[in-house]
């Protein structure tokens, strides 16, 4: 009886330590993604002739694209870059990718000098960017899940924790007219 009791305590403790560890890693992962976006999107620069932020899908994937003042001269010109964050939500990926320099209009390819795209996380199950031109900000909503494809356990369960995080990213170098 004593051995069975200690065995149950050990099993119970290991289960809860693993569950807490998974939740903490998810929080770190999602926080990293949102902080990366806040740092880069916060550098957005406006132009009276062009859209500042583009939240249109890229190749069917949810995305957000902005122009940043790369040469830091305070105006949008040839020295600036378009960057993009793209969510691939297929069972093979569930990734948030960052492209530090788009080479074409819809940002389907990155500058090869930057080793293509950087995968920020592989545990994101949902990504929704929303741009407010009147408020001069981008709202980012993400859902992270330990096993994002939900197989064999659905997201949000005890064995497959999930969390939702939101961030509002202000763009001070973009005027709203």
mmCIF file with all atom_site columns, C-alpha atoms in Angstrom, residues 11-143:
data_model
loop_
_atom_site.group_PDB
_atom_site.id
_atom_site.type_symbol
_atom_site.label_atom_id
_atom_site.label_alt_id
_atom_site.label_comp_id
_atom_site.label_asym_id
_atom_site.label_entity_id
_atom_site.label_seq_id
_atom_site.pdbx_PDB_ins_code
_atom_site.Cartn_x
_atom_site.Cartn_y
_atom_site.Cartn_z
_atom_site.occupancy
_atom_site.B_iso_or_equiv
_atom_site.pdbx_formal_charge
_atom_site.auth_seq_id
_atom_site.auth_comp_id
_atom_site.auth_asym_id
_atom_site.auth_atom_id
_atom_site.pdbx_PDB_model_num
ATOM 1   C CA . UNK A 1 11  ? 2.715  10.092 -11.132 1.00 0.00 ? 11  UNK A CA 1
ATOM 2   C CA . UNK A 1 12  ? 0.462  12.968 -10.035 1.00 0.00 ? 12  UNK A CA 1
ATOM 3   C CA . UNK A 1 13  ? 3.439  15.268 -9.445  1.00 0.00 ? 13  UNK A CA 1
ATOM 4   C CA . UNK A 1 14  ? 5.115  14.460 -12.767 1.00 0.00 ? 14  UNK A CA 1
ATOM 5   C CA . UNK A 1 15  ? 1.876  15.063 -14.674 1.00 0.00 ? 15  UNK A CA 1
ATOM 6   C CA . UNK A 1 16  ? 1.366  18.505 -13.147 1.00 0.00 ? 16  UNK A CA 1
ATOM 7   C CA . UNK A 1 17  ? 5.016  19.509 -13.538 1.00 0.00 ? 17  UNK A CA 1
ATOM 8   C CA . UNK A 1 18  ? 4.867  18.561 -17.238 1.00 0.00 ? 18  UNK A CA 1
ATOM 9   C CA . UNK A 1 19  ? 1.597  20.437 -17.715 1.00 0.00 ? 19  UNK A CA 1
ATOM 10  C CA . UNK A 1 20  ? 2.988  23.565 -16.004 1.00 0.00 ? 20  UNK A CA 1
ATOM 11  C CA . UNK A 1 21  ? 6.181  23.329 -18.054 1.00 0.00 ? 21  UNK A CA 1
ATOM 12  C CA . UNK A 1 22  ? 4.195  23.126 -21.295 1.00 0.00 ? 22  UNK A CA 1
ATOM 13  C CA . UNK A 1 23  ? 2.065  26.147 -20.361 1.00 0.00 ? 23  UNK A CA 1
ATOM 14  C CA . UNK A 1 24  ? 5.160  28.171 -19.447 1.00 0.00 ? 24  UNK A CA 1
ATOM 15  C CA . UNK A 1 25  ? 6.869  27.291 -22.744 1.00 0.00 ? 25  UNK A CA 1
ATOM 16  C CA . UNK A 1 26  ? 3.714  28.287 -24.659 1.00 0.00 ? 26  UNK A CA 1
ATOM 17  C CA . UNK A 1 27  ? 3.612  31.638 -22.871 1.00 0.00 ? 27  UNK A CA 1
ATOM 18  C CA . UNK A 1 28  ? 7.275  32.240 -23.678 1.00 0.00 ? 28  UNK A CA 1
ATOM 19  C CA . UNK A 1 29  ? 6.756  31.262 -27.320 1.00 0.00 ? 29  UNK A CA 1
ATOM 20  C CA . UNK A 1 30  ? 3.701  33.490 -27.800 1.00 0.00 ? 30  UNK A CA 1
ATOM 21  C CA . UNK A 1 31  ? 5.320  36.386 -25.919 1.00 0.00 ? 31  UNK A CA 1
ATOM 22  C CA . UNK A 1 32  ? 8.406  36.151 -28.104 1.00 0.00 ? 32  UNK A CA 1
ATOM 23  C CA . UNK A 1 33  ? 6.295  36.315 -31.276 1.00 0.00 ? 33  UNK A CA 1
ATOM 24  C CA . UNK A 1 34  ? 4.313  39.332 -30.044 1.00 0.00 ? 34  UNK A CA 1
ATOM 25  C CA . UNK A 1 35  ? 7.416  41.159 -28.817 1.00 0.00 ? 35  UNK A CA 1
ATOM 26  C CA . UNK A 1 36  ? 9.192  40.549 -32.136 1.00 0.00 ? 36  UNK A CA 1
ATOM 27  C CA . UNK A 1 37  ? 6.192  41.945 -34.007 1.00 0.00 ? 37  UNK A CA 1
ATOM 28  C CA . UNK A 1 38  ? 5.917  44.949 -31.694 1.00 0.00 ? 38  UNK A CA 1
ATOM 29  C CA . UNK A 1 39  ? 9.587  45.780 -32.187 1.00 0.00 ? 39  UNK A CA 1
ATOM 30  C CA . UNK A 1 40  ? 9.503  45.526 -35.994 1.00 0.00 ? 40  UNK A CA 1
ATOM 31  C CA . UNK A 1 41  ? 5.975  46.774 -36.787 1.00 0.00 ? 41  UNK A CA 1
ATOM 32  C CA . UNK A 1 42  ? 6.537  49.713 -34.433 1.00 0.00 ? 42  UNK A CA 1
ATOM 33  C CA . UNK A 1 43  ? 9.154  50.926 -36.944 1.00 0.00 ? 43  UNK A CA 1
ATOM 34  C CA . UNK A 1 44  ? 6.529  51.276 -39.695 1.00 0.00 ? 44  UNK A CA 1
ATOM 35  C CA . UNK A 1 45  ? 6.715  54.415 -41.785 1.00 0.00 ? 45  UNK A CA 1
ATOM 36  C CA . UNK A 1 46  ? 3.826  55.947 -43.664 1.00 0.00 ? 46  UNK A CA 1
ATOM 37  C CA . UNK A 1 47  ? 3.424  57.414 -47.112 1.00 0.00 ? 47  UNK A CA 1
ATOM 38  C CA . UNK A 1 48  ? 0.563  59.581 -48.304 1.00 0.00 ? 48  UNK A CA 1
ATOM 39  C CA . UNK A 1 49  ? 0.538  57.748 -51.649 1.00 0.00 ? 49  UNK A CA 1
ATOM 40  C CA . UNK A 1 50  ? 0.692  54.155 -50.402 1.00 0.00 ? 50  UNK A CA 1
ATOM 41  C CA . UNK A 1 51  ? -0.929 51.992 -47.773 1.00 0.00 ? 51  UNK A CA 1
ATOM 42  C CA . UNK A 1 52  ? 1.064  51.731 -44.566 1.00 0.00 ? 52  UNK A CA 1
ATOM 43  C CA . UNK A 1 53  ? -0.031 48.284 -43.421 1.00 0.00 ? 53  UNK A CA 1
ATOM 44  C CA . UNK A 1 54  ? -1.298 45.393 -45.513 1.00 0.00 ? 54  UNK A CA 1
ATOM 45  C CA . UNK A 1 55  ? -3.184 42.608 -43.731 1.00 0.00 ? 55  UNK A CA 1
ATOM 46  C CA . UNK A 1 56  ? -4.113 40.776 -46.924 1.00 0.00 ? 56  UNK A CA 1
ATOM 47  C CA . UNK A 1 57  ? -3.363 37.071 -47.103 1.00 0.00 ? 57  UNK A CA 1
ATOM 48  C CA . UNK A 1 58  ? -0.135 35.920 -48.737 1.00 0.00 ? 58  UNK A CA 1
ATOM 49  C CA . UNK A 1 59  ? -0.705 32.767 -50.751 1.00 0.00 ? 59  UNK A CA 1
ATOM 50  C CA . UNK A 1 60  ? -3.816 31.973 -48.712 1.00 0.00 ? 60  UNK A CA 1
ATOM 51  C CA . UNK A 1 61  ? -1.999 32.459 -45.384 1.00 0.00 ? 61  UNK A CA 1
ATOM 52  C CA . UNK A 1 62  ? -2.895 35.155 -42.855 1.00 0.00 ? 62  UNK A CA 1
ATOM 53  C CA . UNK A 1 63  ? -0.236 37.861 -42.892 1.00 0.00 ? 63  UNK A CA 1
ATOM 54  C CA . UNK A 1 64  ? 0.718  41.404 -42.024 1.00 0.00 ? 64  UNK A CA 1
ATOM 55  C CA . UNK A 1 65  ? 3.150  43.496 -44.091 1.00 0.00 ? 65  UNK A CA 1
ATOM 56  C CA . UNK A 1 66  ? 4.593  46.938 -43.335 1.00 0.00 ? 66  UNK A CA 1
ATOM 57  C CA . UNK A 1 67  ? 7.208  49.275 -44.725 1.00 0.00 ? 67  UNK A CA 1
ATOM 58  C CA . UNK A 1 68  ? 9.911  50.167 -42.205 1.00 0.00 ? 68  UNK A CA 1
ATOM 59  C CA . UNK A 1 69  ? 12.278 53.119 -42.246 1.00 0.00 ? 69  UNK A CA 1
ATOM 60  C CA . UNK A 1 70  ? 15.393 50.974 -42.683 1.00 0.00 ? 70  UNK A CA 1
ATOM 61  C CA . UNK A 1 71  ? 17.770 53.831 -43.477 1.00 0.00 ? 71  UNK A CA 1
ATOM 62  C CA . UNK A 1 72  ? 16.270 55.892 -40.615 1.00 0.00 ? 72  UNK A CA 1
ATOM 63  C CA . UNK A 1 73  ? 15.989 59.160 -42.492 1.00 0.00 ? 73  UNK A CA 1
ATOM 64  C CA . UNK A 1 74  ? 12.389 59.814 -41.454 1.00 0.00 ? 74  UNK A CA 1
ATOM 65  C CA . UNK A 1 75  ? 10.856 59.471 -44.925 1.00 0.00 ? 75  UNK A CA 1
ATOM 66  C CA . UNK A 1 76  ? 9.720  56.642 -47.135 1.00 0.00 ? 76  UNK A CA 1
ATOM 67  C CA . UNK A 1 77  ? 12.213 56.198 -49.967 1.00 0.00 ? 77  UNK A CA 1
ATOM 68  C CA . UNK A 1 78  ? 14.291 53.634 -51.859 1.00 0.00 ? 78  UNK A CA 1
ATOM 69  C CA . UNK A 1 79  ? 16.356 52.822 -48.750 1.00 0.00 ? 79  UNK A CA 1
ATOM 70  C CA . UNK A 1 80  ? 13.360 51.392 -46.882 1.00 0.00 ? 80  UNK A CA 1
ATOM 71  C CA . UNK A 1 81  ? 12.206 47.774 -46.712 1.00 0.00 ? 81  UNK A CA 1
ATOM 72  C CA . UNK A 1 82  ? 8.937  45.923 -46.669 1.00 0.00 ? 82  UNK A CA 1
ATOM 73  C CA . UNK A 1 83  ? 8.789  43.249 -43.968 1.00 0.00 ? 83  UNK A CA 1
ATOM 74  C CA . UNK A 1 84  ? 6.145  40.576 -43.408 1.00 0.00 ? 84  UNK A CA 1
ATOM 75  C CA . UNK A 1 85  ? 4.847  38.124 -40.852 1.00 0.00 ? 85  UNK A CA 1
ATOM 76  C CA . UNK A 1 86  ? 3.082  35.105 -42.316 1.00 0.00 ? 86  UNK A CA 1
ATOM 77  C CA . UNK A 1 87  ? 1.103  32.365 -40.586 1.00 0.00 ? 87  UNK A CA 1
ATOM 78  C CA . UNK A 1 88  ? 1.156  28.902 -42.121 1.00 0.00 ? 88  UNK A CA 1
ATOM 79  C CA . UNK A 1 89  ? -1.704 27.032 -40.512 1.00 0.00 ? 89  UNK A CA 1
ATOM 80  C CA . UNK A 1 90  ? -1.536 23.681 -42.222 1.00 0.00 ? 90  UNK A CA 1
ATOM 81  C CA . UNK A 1 91  ? -1.101 20.402 -40.345 1.00 0.00 ? 91  UNK A CA 1
ATOM 82  C CA . UNK A 1 92  ? 2.475  20.269 -41.638 1.00 0.00 ? 92  UNK A CA 1
ATOM 83  C CA . UNK A 1 93  ? 3.532  23.632 -40.199 1.00 0.00 ? 93  UNK A CA 1
ATOM 84  C CA . UNK A 1 94  ? 1.511  25.877 -37.818 1.00 0.00 ? 94  UNK A CA 1
ATOM 85  C CA . UNK A 1 95  ? 4.286  28.446 -38.000 1.00 0.00 ? 95  UNK A CA 1
ATOM 86  C CA . UNK A 1 96  ? 4.716  32.191 -37.765 1.00 0.00 ? 96  UNK A CA 1
ATOM 87  C CA . UNK A 1 97  ? 7.422  33.219 -40.222 1.00 0.00 ? 97  UNK A CA 1
ATOM 88  C CA . UNK A 1 98  ? 9.208  36.555 -40.417 1.00 0.00 ? 98  UNK A CA 1
ATOM 89  C CA . UNK A 1 99  ? 10.589 37.948 -43.663 1.00 0.00 ? 99  UNK A CA 1
ATOM 90  C CA . UNK A 1 100 ? 13.030 40.820 -42.975 1.00 0.00 ? 100 UNK A CA 1
ATOM 91  C CA . UNK A 1 101 ? 13.012 42.013 -46.598 1.00 0.00 ? 101 UNK A CA 1
ATOM 92  C CA . UNK A 1 102 ? 10.339 41.176 -49.171 1.00 0.00 ? 102 UNK A CA 1
ATOM 93  C CA . UNK A 1 103 ? 11.548 40.948 -52.756 1.00 0.00 ? 103 UNK A CA 1
ATOM 94  C CA . UNK A 1 104 ? 8.175  41.180 -54.495 1.00 0.00 ? 104 UNK A CA 1
ATOM 95  C CA . UNK A 1 105 ? 4.763  42.826 -54.054 1.00 0.00 ? 105 UNK A CA 1
ATOM 96  C CA . UNK A 1 106 ? 2.785  40.257 -52.088 1.00 0.00 ? 106 UNK A CA 1
ATOM 97  C CA . UNK A 1 107 ? 5.932  39.104 -50.233 1.00 0.00 ? 107 UNK A CA 1
ATOM 98  C CA . UNK A 1 108 ? 5.843  35.514 -51.411 1.00 0.00 ? 108 UNK A CA 1
ATOM 99  C CA . UNK A 1 109 ? 9.655  35.500 -51.390 1.00 0.00 ? 109 UNK A CA 1
ATOM 100 C CA . UNK A 1 110 ? 12.337 37.029 -49.178 1.00 0.00 ? 110 UNK A CA 1
ATOM 101 C CA . UNK A 1 111 ? 15.743 38.418 -49.990 1.00 0.00 ? 111 UNK A CA 1
ATOM 102 C CA . UNK A 1 112 ? 18.065 35.389 -50.231 1.00 0.00 ? 112 UNK A CA 1
ATOM 103 C CA . UNK A 1 113 ? 20.825 37.364 -48.483 1.00 0.00 ? 113 UNK A CA 1
ATOM 104 C CA . UNK A 1 114 ? 18.738 37.083 -45.311 1.00 0.00 ? 114 UNK A CA 1
ATOM 105 C CA . UNK A 1 115 ? 18.602 33.257 -45.487 1.00 0.00 ? 115 UNK A CA 1
ATOM 106 C CA . UNK A 1 116 ? 14.949 33.498 -46.456 1.00 0.00 ? 116 UNK A CA 1
ATOM 107 C CA . UNK A 1 117 ? 12.389 33.553 -43.664 1.00 0.00 ? 117 UNK A CA 1
ATOM 108 C CA . UNK A 1 118 ? 12.887 33.075 -39.947 1.00 0.00 ? 118 UNK A CA 1
ATOM 109 C CA . UNK A 1 119 ? 10.467 30.749 -38.147 1.00 0.00 ? 119 UNK A CA 1
ATOM 110 C CA . UNK A 1 120 ? 9.487  32.486 -34.913 1.00 0.00 ? 120 UNK A CA 1
ATOM 111 C CA . UNK A 1 121 ? 7.247  29.714 -33.575 1.00 0.00 ? 121 UNK A CA 1
ATOM 112 C CA . UNK A 1 122 ? 5.857  26.330 -34.552 1.00 0.00 ? 122 UNK A CA 1
ATOM 113 C CA . UNK A 1 123 ? 3.141  26.223 -31.899 1.00 0.00 ? 123 UNK A CA 1
ATOM 114 C CA . UNK A 1 124 ? 0.735  28.849 -33.208 1.00 0.00 ? 124 UNK A CA 1
ATOM 115 C CA . UNK A 1 125 ? -2.698 27.528 -34.163 1.00 0.00 ? 125 UNK A CA 1
ATOM 116 C CA . UNK A 1 126 ? -4.367 30.852 -35.056 1.00 0.00 ? 126 UNK A CA 1
ATOM 117 C CA . UNK A 1 127 ? -3.158 34.307 -36.175 1.00 0.00 ? 127 UNK A CA 1
ATOM 118 C CA . UNK A 1 128 ? -5.362 37.326 -36.850 1.00 0.00 ? 128 UNK A CA 1
ATOM 119 C CA . UNK A 1 129 ? -3.882 40.763 -37.651 1.00 0.00 ? 129 UNK A CA 1
ATOM 120 C CA . UNK A 1 130 ? -6.234 43.766 -37.836 1.00 0.00 ? 130 UNK A CA 1
ATOM 121 C CA . UNK A 1 131 ? -5.189 47.244 -38.945 1.00 0.00 ? 131 UNK A CA 1
ATOM 122 C CA . UNK A 1 132 ? -6.939 50.414 -37.767 1.00 0.00 ? 132 UNK A CA 1
ATOM 123 C CA . UNK A 1 133 ? -6.099 53.378 -39.978 1.00 0.00 ? 133 UNK A CA 1
ATOM 124 C CA . UNK A 1 134 ? -8.058 55.742 -37.731 1.00 0.00 ? 134 UNK A CA 1
ATOM 125 C CA . UNK A 1 135 ? -6.344 54.590 -34.550 1.00 0.00 ? 135 UNK A CA 1
ATOM 126 C CA . UNK A 1 136 ? -2.911 54.137 -36.107 1.00 0.00 ? 136 UNK A CA 1
ATOM 127 C CA . UNK A 1 137 ? -2.310 50.665 -34.688 1.00 0.00 ? 137 UNK A CA 1
ATOM 128 C CA . UNK A 1 138 ? -2.296 46.970 -35.557 1.00 0.00 ? 138 UNK A CA 1
ATOM 129 C CA . UNK A 1 139 ? -4.080 44.447 -33.346 1.00 0.00 ? 139 UNK A CA 1
ATOM 130 C CA . UNK A 1 140 ? -2.493 41.001 -33.316 1.00 0.00 ? 140 UNK A CA 1
ATOM 131 C CA . UNK A 1 141 ? -4.423 38.027 -31.911 1.00 0.00 ? 141 UNK A CA 1
ATOM 132 C CA . UNK A 1 142 ? -2.679 34.677 -31.662 1.00 0.00 ? 142 UNK A CA 1
ATOM 133 C CA . UNK A 1 143 ? -3.593 31.319 -30.205 1.00 0.00 ? 143 UNK A CA 1
#
